Coordinates of C-alpha atoms and ligand atoms in Angstrom, one line a residue:
M24 CA 89.6 98.9 129.0
I25 CA 88.0 98.1 125.7
K26 CA 84.3 98.2 125.9
V27 CA 82.5 95.4 123.9
A28 CA 78.9 94.9 123.1
I29 CA 78.0 91.3 121.9
A30 CA 75.4 90.4 119.3
G31 CA 74.6 86.7 119.5
A32 CA 75.7 86.3 123.1
R33 CA 73.1 83.5 123.7
G34 CA 74.6 81.4 120.9
R35 CA 77.3 78.8 120.9
M36 CA 80.1 81.1 119.7
G37 CA 78.7 83.9 121.8
Q38 CA 78.8 81.9 125.0
E39 CA 82.4 80.9 124.4
A40 CA 83.4 84.5 123.6
V41 CA 81.7 85.7 126.8
Q42 CA 83.8 83.3 128.8
A43 CA 87.0 84.2 127.0
I44 CA 86.5 87.9 127.4
Q45 CA 85.7 87.5 131.1
K46 CA 89.2 85.9 131.6
T47 CA 90.9 89.1 130.2
T48 CA 91.8 92.1 132.2
D49 CA 91.7 94.6 129.2
I50 CA 88.3 93.8 127.6
E51 CA 85.0 94.3 129.3
I52 CA 81.5 93.3 128.1
V53 CA 79.1 96.3 128.5
A54 CA 75.9 95.1 126.8
V55 CA 74.2 92.5 124.7
L56 CA 72.4 93.2 121.3
D57 CA 69.6 90.8 120.6
Y58 CA 66.3 90.7 118.6
K59 CA 64.3 89.8 121.7
H60 CA 64.5 90.0 125.6
D61 CA 64.7 93.9 125.5
G62 CA 65.2 95.3 129.0
L63 CA 66.3 91.9 130.4
Y64 CA 69.8 90.8 131.4
L65 CA 72.0 88.0 130.2
D66 CA 74.2 86.1 132.7
Q67 CA 76.1 83.4 130.9
E68 CA 73.4 81.6 128.9
Q69 CA 70.7 82.6 131.5
V70 CA 68.2 85.4 130.6
N71 CA 67.2 87.2 133.8
T72 CA 64.4 89.7 134.6
H73 CA 66.5 91.1 137.5
E74 CA 69.7 93.0 137.2
V75 CA 72.2 90.0 136.9
G76 CA 74.6 90.0 134.0
W77 CA 74.6 92.5 131.1
P78 CA 71.7 94.5 129.9
I79 CA 70.0 93.3 126.7
Y80 CA 69.0 95.9 124.0
T81 CA 67.1 95.2 120.8
S82 CA 67.8 98.8 119.6
F83 CA 71.4 99.4 118.7
D84 CA 70.9 103.1 118.9
Q85 CA 69.7 102.9 122.5
L86 CA 72.6 100.5 123.4
V87 CA 75.2 102.9 122.1
A88 CA 73.6 105.9 123.8
A89 CA 73.5 104.1 127.2
K90 CA 76.8 102.0 127.1
K91 CA 79.1 103.7 124.5
P92 CA 80.9 100.5 123.4
D93 CA 84.1 100.7 121.4
V94 CA 83.5 97.4 119.6
L95 CA 80.5 95.4 118.5
L96 CA 81.4 91.6 118.4
D97 CA 78.9 90.0 116.0
L98 CA 78.3 86.2 116.3
T99 CA 74.8 86.0 115.0
T100 CA 73.3 84.7 111.7
P101 CA 73.6 85.5 108.0
D102 CA 70.2 87.4 108.2
A103 CA 71.3 89.8 110.9
V104 CA 75.0 90.5 110.3
F105 CA 74.8 93.1 107.5
T106 CA 72.4 95.4 109.3
N107 CA 74.3 95.0 112.6
M108 CA 77.6 95.9 110.9
H109 CA 76.1 98.8 109.0
D110 CA 74.5 100.2 112.2
A111 CA 77.8 99.8 114.1
I112 CA 79.9 101.7 111.4
K113 CA 77.2 104.4 111.3
Q114 CA 77.4 104.8 115.1
G115 CA 81.2 104.9 115.2
V116 CA 81.4 101.4 116.9
R117 CA 84.1 99.2 115.4
P118 CA 82.6 95.9 114.2
V119 CA 84.4 92.6 114.8
V120 CA 82.5 90.0 112.9
G121 CA 82.7 86.2 112.9
T122 CA 79.3 85.6 111.4
S123 CA 79.4 83.9 108.1
G124 CA 77.1 84.5 105.1
L125 CA 78.1 88.0 104.0
Q126 CA 78.2 88.3 100.2
I127 CA 81.2 89.7 98.5
E128 CA 79.1 92.7 97.3
E129 CA 78.0 93.4 100.9
I130 CA 81.6 93.3 102.1
K131 CA 82.6 95.8 99.4
Q132 CA 79.7 98.1 100.4
L133 CA 80.7 97.9 104.1
T134 CA 84.3 98.5 103.3
D135 CA 83.4 101.7 101.4
F136 CA 81.1 102.8 104.2
A137 CA 83.8 102.2 106.9
K138 CA 86.3 104.2 104.8
E139 CA 83.7 107.0 104.4
Q140 CA 83.1 107.0 108.2
E141 CA 86.9 106.6 108.9
I142 CA 86.4 103.7 111.2
G143 CA 88.2 100.3 111.5
G144 CA 86.6 96.9 111.6
I145 CA 87.4 93.3 111.1
I146 CA 85.5 90.5 109.3
A147 CA 87.0 87.1 110.2
P148 CA 85.6 84.2 108.2
N149 CA 87.7 82.1 110.6
F150 CA 89.0 83.2 114.0
S151 CA 91.2 80.1 114.3
I152 CA 94.9 81.0 113.8
G153 CA 95.6 77.5 112.4
A154 CA 92.8 77.8 109.8
V155 CA 94.2 81.2 108.7
L156 CA 97.6 79.6 108.3
M157 CA 96.0 76.8 106.2
M158 CA 94.5 79.4 103.9
K159 CA 97.8 81.3 103.6
F160 CA 99.7 78.0 102.8
S161 CA 97.0 77.1 100.3
A162 CA 97.4 80.4 98.4
M163 CA 101.2 79.9 98.5
A164 CA 101.0 76.3 97.1
A165 CA 98.4 77.3 94.5
R166 CA 101.0 79.2 92.6
F167 CA 102.7 75.9 91.8
L168 CA 99.9 73.3 91.9
E169 CA 96.9 74.9 90.1
D170 CA 94.4 72.1 90.1
I171 CA 92.5 72.4 93.4
E172 CA 89.5 71.0 95.2
I173 CA 88.3 72.2 98.6
I174 CA 86.3 70.0 100.9
E175 CA 84.9 71.8 103.9
L176 CA 83.2 69.9 106.6
H177 CA 80.9 71.3 109.4
H178 CA 78.4 70.3 112.0
D179 CA 74.8 69.8 110.7
Q180 CA 73.4 72.9 112.3
K181 CA 75.3 75.2 110.0
V182 CA 72.8 77.1 107.7
D183 CA 75.1 78.4 105.0
A184 CA 77.2 76.6 102.4
P185 CA 79.9 76.8 101.3
S186 CA 81.5 78.0 104.6
G187 CA 82.9 81.5 105.0
T188 CA 86.3 79.9 105.4
A189 CA 86.0 78.1 102.1
M190 CA 84.9 81.2 100.3
K191 CA 87.8 83.2 101.8
T192 CA 90.2 80.4 100.8
V193 CA 88.9 80.5 97.2
E194 CA 89.3 84.3 97.1
M195 CA 92.9 84.1 98.3
I196 CA 93.7 81.3 95.8
T197 CA 92.0 83.1 92.8
D198 CA 94.3 86.1 93.5
V199 CA 97.3 83.9 92.4
R200 CA 95.7 81.1 90.2
K201 CA 94.7 81.7 86.6
A202 CA 91.1 80.6 86.0
H203 CA 90.9 77.3 84.1
Q204 CA 88.7 74.3 83.8
Q205 CA 89.7 71.2 85.8
G206 CA 89.0 67.6 85.2
H207 CA 88.0 66.0 81.9
P208 CA 86.7 68.6 79.4
D209 CA 83.7 66.3 78.6
E210 CA 82.9 65.3 82.1
E211 CA 79.2 64.9 82.9
E212 CA 77.4 64.8 86.2
K213 CA 75.2 61.8 86.4
L214 CA 73.8 63.1 89.7
K215 CA 73.4 66.9 90.0
G216 CA 76.0 68.4 92.4
A217 CA 78.3 65.4 92.2
R218 CA 81.3 67.6 91.2
G219 CA 80.5 70.3 93.8
A220 CA 80.3 74.0 93.3
D221 CA 82.5 75.6 90.7
I222 CA 84.5 78.8 91.1
E223 CA 86.9 79.6 88.2
G224 CA 87.2 75.8 87.5
M225 CA 88.0 75.0 91.2
K226 CA 85.5 72.7 93.0
I227 CA 84.1 73.2 96.5
H228 CA 82.4 70.4 98.4
S229 CA 80.4 71.0 101.6
V230 CA 79.9 68.1 104.0
R231 CA 77.4 68.5 106.9
L232 CA 77.3 65.9 109.6
P233 CA 76.6 65.6 113.3
G234 CA 79.8 65.1 115.3
L235 CA 81.8 67.5 113.2
L236 CA 82.7 71.1 114.2
A237 CA 84.7 73.0 111.5
H238 CA 87.2 71.3 109.2
Q239 CA 88.7 71.9 105.8
E240 CA 90.9 70.1 103.4
V241 CA 92.5 71.8 100.4
L242 CA 93.7 69.2 97.8
L243 CA 96.2 70.4 95.3
G244 CA 97.0 67.9 92.5
G245 CA 100.0 67.9 90.2
E246 CA 101.5 65.3 87.8
G247 CA 102.0 62.2 90.0
E248 CA 101.6 64.1 93.3
L249 CA 99.0 65.4 95.7
L250 CA 99.5 68.0 98.4
T251 CA 96.8 67.9 101.2
L252 CA 96.4 70.8 103.6
R253 CA 94.0 70.1 106.4
H254 CA 92.8 72.0 109.4
D255 CA 90.5 70.8 112.2
S256 CA 88.8 72.9 114.9
F257 CA 87.8 70.4 117.6
N258 CA 86.1 72.8 119.8
R259 CA 85.0 76.5 119.8
G260 CA 87.9 77.4 122.1
S261 CA 90.0 77.2 118.9
F262 CA 88.4 80.5 117.7
M263 CA 88.9 82.5 120.9
S264 CA 92.5 83.6 120.6
G265 CA 91.5 85.1 117.2
V266 CA 88.4 86.8 118.7
L267 CA 90.5 88.4 121.5
M268 CA 93.2 89.4 119.1
S269 CA 90.7 91.0 116.7
I270 CA 89.1 93.0 119.5
R271 CA 92.5 94.4 120.5
Q272 CA 93.6 94.9 116.9
V273 CA 90.5 96.6 115.7
M274 CA 91.2 99.5 118.1
M275 CA 94.3 100.3 115.9
Q276 CA 92.7 99.8 112.5
K277 CA 91.6 102.7 110.2
E278 CA 89.7 100.5 107.7
L279 CA 87.7 97.4 107.4
I280 CA 89.9 94.3 107.3
Y281 CA 88.6 91.2 105.7
G282 CA 90.4 88.1 107.0
L283 CA 92.8 87.7 109.9
E284 CA 95.6 86.8 107.4
N285 CA 95.8 90.6 106.9
I286 CA 96.8 91.2 110.5
I287 CA 98.9 88.0 111.1
E288 CA 102.1 88.7 109.2
Ligands
LIG321 P1 74.2 79.9 117.1 O1 74.5 79.0 118.3 O2 72.9 79.7 116.3 O3 74.1 81.4 117.7 C1 73.6 82.5 117.0 C2 72.9 83.4 118.0 O4 72.5 84.6 117.4 C3 71.6 82.7 118.5 O5 71.5 82.8 119.9 C4 70.5 83.6 117.8 O6 69.3 83.7 118.6 C5 71.2 84.9 117.8 N1 70.6 85.9 116.9 C6 70.0 85.7 115.7 N2 69.6 86.8 115.2 C7 70.1 87.8 116.0 C8 70.0 89.2 116.0 N3 69.4 89.9 115.0 N4 70.6 89.9 117.0 C9 71.2 89.3 118.0 N5 71.3 87.9 118.1 C10 70.7 87.2 117.1 O7 75.4 79.9 116.1 P2 77.0 79.8 116.4 O8 77.4 78.4 116.2 O9 77.2 80.5 117.7 O10 77.6 80.7 115.2 C11 77.3 82.0 115.0 C12 77.9 82.5 113.7 O11 79.3 82.4 113.8 C13 77.5 81.7 112.5 O12 77.3 82.5 111.4 C14 78.7 80.8 112.3 O13 78.8 80.3 110.9 C15 79.8 81.7 112.7 N6 81.0 81.0 113.1 C16 82.2 81.7 112.8 C17 83.4 81.3 113.2 C18 84.6 82.1 112.9 O14 85.7 81.6 113.2 N7 84.5 83.2 112.2 C19 83.5 80.1 113.9 C20 82.3 79.4 114.2 C21 81.1 79.9 113.8 P3 68.2 82.5 118.5 O15 68.9 81.3 119.2 O16 67.1 83.0 119.3 O17 67.9 82.2 117.1

């Protein structure tokens, strides 16, 4: 049985993950890490004063001492994720992280720390298998069609932009695409931000609207042609096969893996 502690279990992704884990026979939730409700219990989304559900800890050290989890699943916020991951690696608990907002420099730091501590971990900017394939296909196509714009679309409660998925897509594309300016050399924005964010000449546009969940289009233009790669997550269930796969896979990893494309071959 793989023992998992969940940070962010009261949240939308956390709730979905709790339900998905409960349906498995090889993964067990042992505790919840939170910044409040210390000493209480979480049962589905309900916080209880009596012993129903999993114990909530605000101290990771105390959680580890009492429950000895194998894995910390982090589905929290950009503010909390770095510290949670650092604490997990320090305590020998393998982090599986879906939270967005980690900076490239922070990921490097955590990768080095995991290596030093000889512990595996997974950061998944997107747990959806379809989205990971979309990223892989984009990098494959970028070798041939080098003028690229990314449009990522999310619900209006998302706090960070661009999305972790867009940043990861960019990183995979920049590995194979030579940096170059796109569009007209003299183009001028009449309205600030009209051309989106720029990374090595590629443009990224972030759309935030109610009704959306998580969507991304990668547009690759060539002379007289356009290739559009699009992925849509219609509900949070789309992320759960990746969450469960990561929890199982992390037990076999010896280093910090950034992106599920590295374990889906
Ligand atoms: P959410 O509903 O806001 O849930 C986040 C939860 O974390 C909230 O319950 C929040 O508590 C709690 N929290 C905040 N700080 C914490 C801390 N220090 N320790 C423990 N819990 C803490 O957000 P969501 O939609 O579930 O998304 C969670 C994260 O996953 C976001 O970063 C999102 O971008 C990311 N995400 C990733 C994927 C993927 O495939 N990788 C997919 C979807 C979303 P309060 O409510 O009290 O603030």
